[in-house]
mmCIF file of C-alpha atoms in Angstrom:
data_model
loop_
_atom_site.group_PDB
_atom_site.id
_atom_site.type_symbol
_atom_site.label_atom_id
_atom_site.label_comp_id
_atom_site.label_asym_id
_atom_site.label_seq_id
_atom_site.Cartn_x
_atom_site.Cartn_y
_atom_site.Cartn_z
ATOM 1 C CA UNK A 24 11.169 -9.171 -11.548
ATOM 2 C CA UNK A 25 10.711 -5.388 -11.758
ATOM 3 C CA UNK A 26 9.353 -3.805 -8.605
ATOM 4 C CA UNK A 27 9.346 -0.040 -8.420
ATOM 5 C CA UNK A 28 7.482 2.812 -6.458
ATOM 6 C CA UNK A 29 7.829 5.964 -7.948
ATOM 7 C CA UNK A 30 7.299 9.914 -7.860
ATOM 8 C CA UNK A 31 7.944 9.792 -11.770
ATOM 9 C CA UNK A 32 5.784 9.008 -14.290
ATOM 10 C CA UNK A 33 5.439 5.313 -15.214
ATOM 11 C CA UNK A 34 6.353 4.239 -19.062
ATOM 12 C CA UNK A 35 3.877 1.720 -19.475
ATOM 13 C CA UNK A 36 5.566 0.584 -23.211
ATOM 14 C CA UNK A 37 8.574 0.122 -21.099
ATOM 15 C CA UNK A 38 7.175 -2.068 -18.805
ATOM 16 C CA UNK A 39 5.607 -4.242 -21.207
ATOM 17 C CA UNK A 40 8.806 -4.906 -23.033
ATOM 18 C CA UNK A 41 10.370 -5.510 -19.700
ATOM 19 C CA UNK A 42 8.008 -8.753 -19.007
ATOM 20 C CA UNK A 43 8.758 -10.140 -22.919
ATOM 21 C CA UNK A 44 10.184 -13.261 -22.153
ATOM 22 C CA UNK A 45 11.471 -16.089 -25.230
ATOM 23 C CA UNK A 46 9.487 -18.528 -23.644
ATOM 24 C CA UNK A 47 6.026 -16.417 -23.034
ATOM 25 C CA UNK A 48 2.975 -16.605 -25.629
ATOM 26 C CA UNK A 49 0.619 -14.386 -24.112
ATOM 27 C CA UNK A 50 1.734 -10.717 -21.895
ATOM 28 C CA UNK A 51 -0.990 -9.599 -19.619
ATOM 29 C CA UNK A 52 -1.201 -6.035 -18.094
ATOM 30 C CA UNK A 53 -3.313 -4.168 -15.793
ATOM 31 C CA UNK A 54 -3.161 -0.527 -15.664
ATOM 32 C CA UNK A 55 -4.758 1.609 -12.933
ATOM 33 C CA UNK A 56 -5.632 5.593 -13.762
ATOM 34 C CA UNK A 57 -6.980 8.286 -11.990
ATOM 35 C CA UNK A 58 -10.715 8.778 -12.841
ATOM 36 C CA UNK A 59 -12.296 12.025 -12.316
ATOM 37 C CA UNK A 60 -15.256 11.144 -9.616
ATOM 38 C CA UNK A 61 -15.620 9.105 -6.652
ATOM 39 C CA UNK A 62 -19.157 8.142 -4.897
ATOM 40 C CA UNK A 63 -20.755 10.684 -6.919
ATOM 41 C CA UNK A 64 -18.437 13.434 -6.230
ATOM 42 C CA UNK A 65 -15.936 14.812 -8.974
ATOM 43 C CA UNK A 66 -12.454 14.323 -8.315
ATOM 44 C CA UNK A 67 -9.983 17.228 -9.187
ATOM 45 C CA UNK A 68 -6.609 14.867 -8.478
ATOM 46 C CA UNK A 69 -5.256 12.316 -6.041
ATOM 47 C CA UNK A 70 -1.864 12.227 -3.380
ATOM 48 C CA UNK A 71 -0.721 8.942 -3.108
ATOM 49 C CA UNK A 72 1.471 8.584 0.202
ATOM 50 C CA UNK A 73 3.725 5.751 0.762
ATOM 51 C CA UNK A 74 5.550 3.629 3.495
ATOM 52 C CA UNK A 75 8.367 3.448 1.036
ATOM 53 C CA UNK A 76 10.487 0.482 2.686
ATOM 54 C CA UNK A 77 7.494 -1.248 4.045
ATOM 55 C CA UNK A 78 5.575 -0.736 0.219
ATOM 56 C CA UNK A 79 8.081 -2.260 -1.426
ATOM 57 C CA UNK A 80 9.003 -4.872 0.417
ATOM 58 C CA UNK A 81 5.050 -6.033 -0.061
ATOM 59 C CA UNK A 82 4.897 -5.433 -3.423
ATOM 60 C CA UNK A 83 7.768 -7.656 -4.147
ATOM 61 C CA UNK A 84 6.261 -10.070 -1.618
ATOM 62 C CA UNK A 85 2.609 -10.205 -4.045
ATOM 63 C CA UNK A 86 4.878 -10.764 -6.908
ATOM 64 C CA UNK A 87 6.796 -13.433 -5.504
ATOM 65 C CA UNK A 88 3.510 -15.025 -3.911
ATOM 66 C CA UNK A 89 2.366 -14.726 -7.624
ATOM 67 C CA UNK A 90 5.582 -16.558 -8.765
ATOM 68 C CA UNK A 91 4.648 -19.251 -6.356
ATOM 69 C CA UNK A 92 1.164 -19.933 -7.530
ATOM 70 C CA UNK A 93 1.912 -20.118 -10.827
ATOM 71 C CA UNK A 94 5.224 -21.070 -11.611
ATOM 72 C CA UNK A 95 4.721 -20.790 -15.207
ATOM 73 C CA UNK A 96 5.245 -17.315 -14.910
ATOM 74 C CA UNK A 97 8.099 -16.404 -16.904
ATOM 75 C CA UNK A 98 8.390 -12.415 -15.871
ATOM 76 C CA UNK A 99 6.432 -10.099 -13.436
ATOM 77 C CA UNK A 100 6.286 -6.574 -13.152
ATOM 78 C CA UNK A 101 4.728 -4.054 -10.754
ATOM 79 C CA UNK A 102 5.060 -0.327 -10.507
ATOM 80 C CA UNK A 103 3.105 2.164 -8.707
ATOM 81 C CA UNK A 104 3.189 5.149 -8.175
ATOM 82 C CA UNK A 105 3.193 8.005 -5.350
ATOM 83 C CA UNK A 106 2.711 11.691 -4.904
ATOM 84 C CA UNK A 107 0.222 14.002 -6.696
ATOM 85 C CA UNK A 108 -1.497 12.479 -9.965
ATOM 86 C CA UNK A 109 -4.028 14.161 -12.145
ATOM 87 C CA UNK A 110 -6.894 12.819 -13.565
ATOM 88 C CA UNK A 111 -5.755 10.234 -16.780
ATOM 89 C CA UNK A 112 -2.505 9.792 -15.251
ATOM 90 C CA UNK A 113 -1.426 5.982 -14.106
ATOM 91 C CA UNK A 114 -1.366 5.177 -11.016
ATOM 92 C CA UNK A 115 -0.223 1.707 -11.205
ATOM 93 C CA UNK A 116 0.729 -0.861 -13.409
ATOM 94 C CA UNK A 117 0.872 -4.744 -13.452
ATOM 95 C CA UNK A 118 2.359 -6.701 -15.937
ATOM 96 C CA UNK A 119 2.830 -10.406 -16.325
ATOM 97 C CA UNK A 120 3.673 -13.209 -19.170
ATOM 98 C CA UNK A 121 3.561 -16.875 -18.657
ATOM 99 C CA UNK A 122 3.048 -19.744 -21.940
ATOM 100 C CA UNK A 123 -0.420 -19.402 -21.835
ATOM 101 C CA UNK A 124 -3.075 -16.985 -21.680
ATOM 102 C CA UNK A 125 -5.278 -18.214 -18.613
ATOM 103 C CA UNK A 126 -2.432 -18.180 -16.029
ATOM 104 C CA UNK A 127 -1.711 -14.477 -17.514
ATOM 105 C CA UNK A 128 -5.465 -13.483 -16.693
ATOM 106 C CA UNK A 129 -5.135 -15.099 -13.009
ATOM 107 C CA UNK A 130 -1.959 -13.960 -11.813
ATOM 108 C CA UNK A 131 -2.406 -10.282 -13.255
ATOM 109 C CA UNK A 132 -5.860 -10.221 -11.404
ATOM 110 C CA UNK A 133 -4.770 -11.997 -8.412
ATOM 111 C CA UNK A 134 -1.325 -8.998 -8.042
ATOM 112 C CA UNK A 135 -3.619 -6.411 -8.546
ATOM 113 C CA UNK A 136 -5.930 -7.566 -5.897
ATOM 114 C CA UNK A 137 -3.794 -8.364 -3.187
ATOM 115 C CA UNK A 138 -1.633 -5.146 -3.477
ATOM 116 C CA UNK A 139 -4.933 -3.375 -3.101
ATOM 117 C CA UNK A 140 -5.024 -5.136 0.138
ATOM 118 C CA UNK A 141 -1.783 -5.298 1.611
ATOM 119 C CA UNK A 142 0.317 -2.798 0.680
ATOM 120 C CA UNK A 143 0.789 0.284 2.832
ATOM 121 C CA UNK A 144 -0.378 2.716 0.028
ATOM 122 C CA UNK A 145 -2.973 5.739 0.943
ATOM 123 C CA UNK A 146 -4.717 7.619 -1.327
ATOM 124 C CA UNK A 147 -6.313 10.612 -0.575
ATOM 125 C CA UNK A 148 -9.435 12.091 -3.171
ATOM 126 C CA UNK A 149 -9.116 15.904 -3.449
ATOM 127 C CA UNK A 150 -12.655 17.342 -4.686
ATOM 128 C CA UNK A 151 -13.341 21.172 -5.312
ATOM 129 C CA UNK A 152 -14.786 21.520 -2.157
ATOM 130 C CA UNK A 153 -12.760 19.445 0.169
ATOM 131 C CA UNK A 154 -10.045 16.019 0.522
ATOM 132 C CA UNK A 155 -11.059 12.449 1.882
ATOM 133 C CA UNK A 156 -8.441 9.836 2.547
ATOM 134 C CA UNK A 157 -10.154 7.067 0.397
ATOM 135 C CA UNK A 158 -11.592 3.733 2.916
ATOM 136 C CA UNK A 159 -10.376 5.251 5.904
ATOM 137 C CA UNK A 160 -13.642 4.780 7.595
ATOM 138 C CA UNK A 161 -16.545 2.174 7.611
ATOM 139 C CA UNK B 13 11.338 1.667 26.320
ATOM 140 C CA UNK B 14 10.936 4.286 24.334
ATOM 141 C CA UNK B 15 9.558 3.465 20.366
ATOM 142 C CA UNK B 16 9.387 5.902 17.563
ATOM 143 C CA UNK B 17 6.592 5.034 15.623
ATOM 144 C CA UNK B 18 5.911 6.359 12.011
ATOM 145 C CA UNK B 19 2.487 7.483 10.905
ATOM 146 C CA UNK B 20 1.001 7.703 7.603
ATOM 147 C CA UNK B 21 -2.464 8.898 5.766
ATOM 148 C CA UNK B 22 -4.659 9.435 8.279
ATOM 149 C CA UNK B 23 -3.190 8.565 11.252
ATOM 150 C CA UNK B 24 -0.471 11.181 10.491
ATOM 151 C CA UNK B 25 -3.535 13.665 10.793
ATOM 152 C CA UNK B 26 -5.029 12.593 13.581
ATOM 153 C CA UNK B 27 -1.520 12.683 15.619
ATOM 154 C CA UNK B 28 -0.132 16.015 13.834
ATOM 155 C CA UNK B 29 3.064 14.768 13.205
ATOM 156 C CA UNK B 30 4.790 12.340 10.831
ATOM 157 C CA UNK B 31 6.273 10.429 14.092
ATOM 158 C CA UNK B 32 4.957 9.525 17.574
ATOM 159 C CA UNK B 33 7.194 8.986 20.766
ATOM 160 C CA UNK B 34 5.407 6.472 23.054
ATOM 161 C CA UNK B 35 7.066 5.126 26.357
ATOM 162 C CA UNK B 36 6.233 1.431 27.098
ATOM 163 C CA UNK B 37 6.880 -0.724 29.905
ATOM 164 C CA UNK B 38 9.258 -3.612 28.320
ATOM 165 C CA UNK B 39 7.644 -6.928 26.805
ATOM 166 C CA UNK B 40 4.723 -5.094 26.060
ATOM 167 C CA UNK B 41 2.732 -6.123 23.187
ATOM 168 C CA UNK B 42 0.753 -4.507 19.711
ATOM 169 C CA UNK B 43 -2.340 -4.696 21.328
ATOM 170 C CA UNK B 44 -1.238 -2.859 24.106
ATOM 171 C CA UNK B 45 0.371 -0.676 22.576
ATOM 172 C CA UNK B 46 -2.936 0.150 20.162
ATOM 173 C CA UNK B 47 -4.324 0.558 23.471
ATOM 174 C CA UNK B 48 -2.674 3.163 24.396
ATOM 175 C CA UNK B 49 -2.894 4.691 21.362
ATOM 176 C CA UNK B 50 -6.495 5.009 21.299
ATOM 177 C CA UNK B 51 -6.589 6.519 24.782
ATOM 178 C CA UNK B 52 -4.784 9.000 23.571
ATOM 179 C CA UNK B 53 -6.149 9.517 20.445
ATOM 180 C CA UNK B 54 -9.773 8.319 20.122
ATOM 181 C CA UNK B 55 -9.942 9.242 16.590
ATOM 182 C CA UNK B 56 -8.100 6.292 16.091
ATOM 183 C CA UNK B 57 -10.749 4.144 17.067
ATOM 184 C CA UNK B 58 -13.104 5.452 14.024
ATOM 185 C CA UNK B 59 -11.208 4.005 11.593
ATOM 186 C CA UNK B 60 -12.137 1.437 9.671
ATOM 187 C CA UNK B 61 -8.783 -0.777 11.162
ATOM 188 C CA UNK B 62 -5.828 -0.099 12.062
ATOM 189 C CA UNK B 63 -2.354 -2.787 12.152
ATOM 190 C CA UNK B 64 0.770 -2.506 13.625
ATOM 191 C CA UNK B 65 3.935 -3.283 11.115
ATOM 192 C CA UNK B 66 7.113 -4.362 12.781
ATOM 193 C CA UNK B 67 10.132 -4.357 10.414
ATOM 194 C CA UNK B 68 7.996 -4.061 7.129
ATOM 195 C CA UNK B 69 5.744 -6.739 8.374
ATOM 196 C CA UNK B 70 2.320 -6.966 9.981
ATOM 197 C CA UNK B 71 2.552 -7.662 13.451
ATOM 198 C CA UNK B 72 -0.035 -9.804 14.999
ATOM 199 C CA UNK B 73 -1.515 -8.084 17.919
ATOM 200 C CA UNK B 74 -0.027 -10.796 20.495
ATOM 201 C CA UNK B 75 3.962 -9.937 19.146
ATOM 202 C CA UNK B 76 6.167 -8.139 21.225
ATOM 203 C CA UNK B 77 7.675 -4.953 20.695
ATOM 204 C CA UNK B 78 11.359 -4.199 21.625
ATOM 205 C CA UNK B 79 13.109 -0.973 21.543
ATOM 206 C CA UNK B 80 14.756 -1.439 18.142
ATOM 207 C CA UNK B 81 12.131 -2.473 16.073
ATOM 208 C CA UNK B 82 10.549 0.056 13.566
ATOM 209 C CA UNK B 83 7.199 0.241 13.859
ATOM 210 C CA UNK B 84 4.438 1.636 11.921
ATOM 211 C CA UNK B 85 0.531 2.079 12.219
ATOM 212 C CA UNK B 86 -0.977 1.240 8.901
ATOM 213 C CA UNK B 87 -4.759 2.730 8.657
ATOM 214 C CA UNK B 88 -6.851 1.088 5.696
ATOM 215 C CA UNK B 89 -4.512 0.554 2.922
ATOM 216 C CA UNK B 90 -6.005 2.277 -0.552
ATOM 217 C CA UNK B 91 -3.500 1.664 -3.131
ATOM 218 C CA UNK B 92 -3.876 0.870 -7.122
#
């Protein structure tokens, strides 16, 4: 299992050979990137701010929650990272390889969807007028 | 008791300072303590939620908090 949050940038071929496993016939990744507008607004870069301890202690609880729903799952990876990003660079990557391909779909999309929910992660949009930090209110 | 409690995002903006010192009477719980909070910071209150972690975990609002714990306020998570 390779859990990291990082101010570097993330090697994405890295973590893809990381997850290659003898007994794995498909590899499934997600990969999250900084897109350049937000609610109709155009996004000049992002600052990702962290509960370091607390973030990575979730993340490796998704992947292990992950690991328990399907335990087919021959590797899991999830990196993300923090600090200032510009627009193209990733943000976050998920990467998973089980026997099959369906279980690869699942679990990818079911890490990628919890984190978004549960760990203590903030981004904050800057625009050329102004920053917001992103959900904060209803 | 005395608890140091580490802010992030937002709520580190609304308080105006990475930490907050808040004196409790003992045994008292999240939700009390949240209530204090937003007493003291109404801002608070216009988010769109706001937990309590204790030790890298989320705290249900009816645990107890004890001097040693490390506790956090976590305003709407926005990772990936």
């Amino acid at each position: 299992m390779l859990i990291q949050l990082t101010d570097q940038p993330i090697d994405v071929a890295a973590v893809l050979q990381a997850v290659q496993a003898d007994g794995a016939g498909a590899v499934n990744s997600f990969i999250g990137t900084i897109r350049n507008q937000s609610t109709g607004r155009r996004v000049v870069r992002l600052h990702y701010e962290a509960y370091d301890a607390m973030a990575v202690h979730q993340l490796r609880r998704v992947a292990e929650q992950a690991q328990e729903r399907w335990p087919m799952l021959q590797q899991v990876a999830v990196l993300h990272r923090k600090g200032t990003l510009e627009i193209g660079d990733v943000a976050v990557v998920v990467a998973v390889s089980t026997p099959h391909r369906a279980e690869s779909f699942a679990a990818c999309q079911y890490i990628i969807d919890t984190l978004k929910e549960v760990v203590p992660i903030w981004k904050k949009e800057e625009y050329e007028d102004g920053t917001v930090w992103v959900a904060a209110h209803p | 008791m005395n608890l140091s409690i580490a802010l992030f995002g937002i709520t580190r903006e609304i308080v105006g300072a990475p930490t907050l010192e808040v004196a409790l009477q003992p045994g008292q719980s999240v939700q009390q303590l949240l209530e204090q909070l937003h007493q003291t910071y109404p801002a608070l209150g216009e988010l769109r939620s706001l937990a309590v972690a204790v030790n890298n975990e989320y705290a249900p609002a009816d645990a107890l908090l004890q001097e040693r714990d490390e506790i956090a306020l976590i305003p709407p998570v926005s990772g990936g």
